[in-house]
Every structure is written in structure tokens, then in C-alpha cells.
XYZ file of C-alpha atoms in Angstrom:
31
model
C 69.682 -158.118 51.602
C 70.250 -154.776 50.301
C 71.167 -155.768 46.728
C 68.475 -157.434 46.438
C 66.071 -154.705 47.081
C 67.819 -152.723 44.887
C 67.887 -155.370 42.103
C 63.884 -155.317 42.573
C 63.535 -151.818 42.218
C 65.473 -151.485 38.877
C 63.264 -154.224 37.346
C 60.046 -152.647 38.209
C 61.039 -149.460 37.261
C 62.381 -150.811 34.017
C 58.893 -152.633 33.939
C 57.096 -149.541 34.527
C 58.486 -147.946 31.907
C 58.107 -150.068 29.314
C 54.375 -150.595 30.525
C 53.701 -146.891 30.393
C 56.712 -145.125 28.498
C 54.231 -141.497 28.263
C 54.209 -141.707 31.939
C 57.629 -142.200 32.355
C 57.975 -139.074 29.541
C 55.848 -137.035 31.513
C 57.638 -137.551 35.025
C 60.874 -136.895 33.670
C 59.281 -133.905 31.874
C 57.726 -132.455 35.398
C 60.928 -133.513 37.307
């Protein structure tokens, strides 16, 4: 259940960012 993983990961990511959007600017800044 690959997809599903995947699927998972997208949301929290997408929920991560929109929980902390200067953390997400500052990762893709240091990246």
C-alpha cells in the first residue's frame, strides 16, 4: 500500500505547512 503512504505524506506535509508556513519558508530558504 504504497499509494497510500504516499497519499499520507502529502497531507501532512501540506498540514505542516499551513501549521507553520515560516518554517516551511525557512527550509526551503536553507535547502
Amino acid at each position: 500500500m504504497l499509494e497510500i503512504q504516499v497519499f499520507v505524506f502529502f497531507l501532512v506535509h501540506t498540514n505542516v505547512r499551513s501549521l507553520l508556513p515560516e518554517q516551511a519558508k525557512n527550509d526551503s530558504g536553507n535547502r
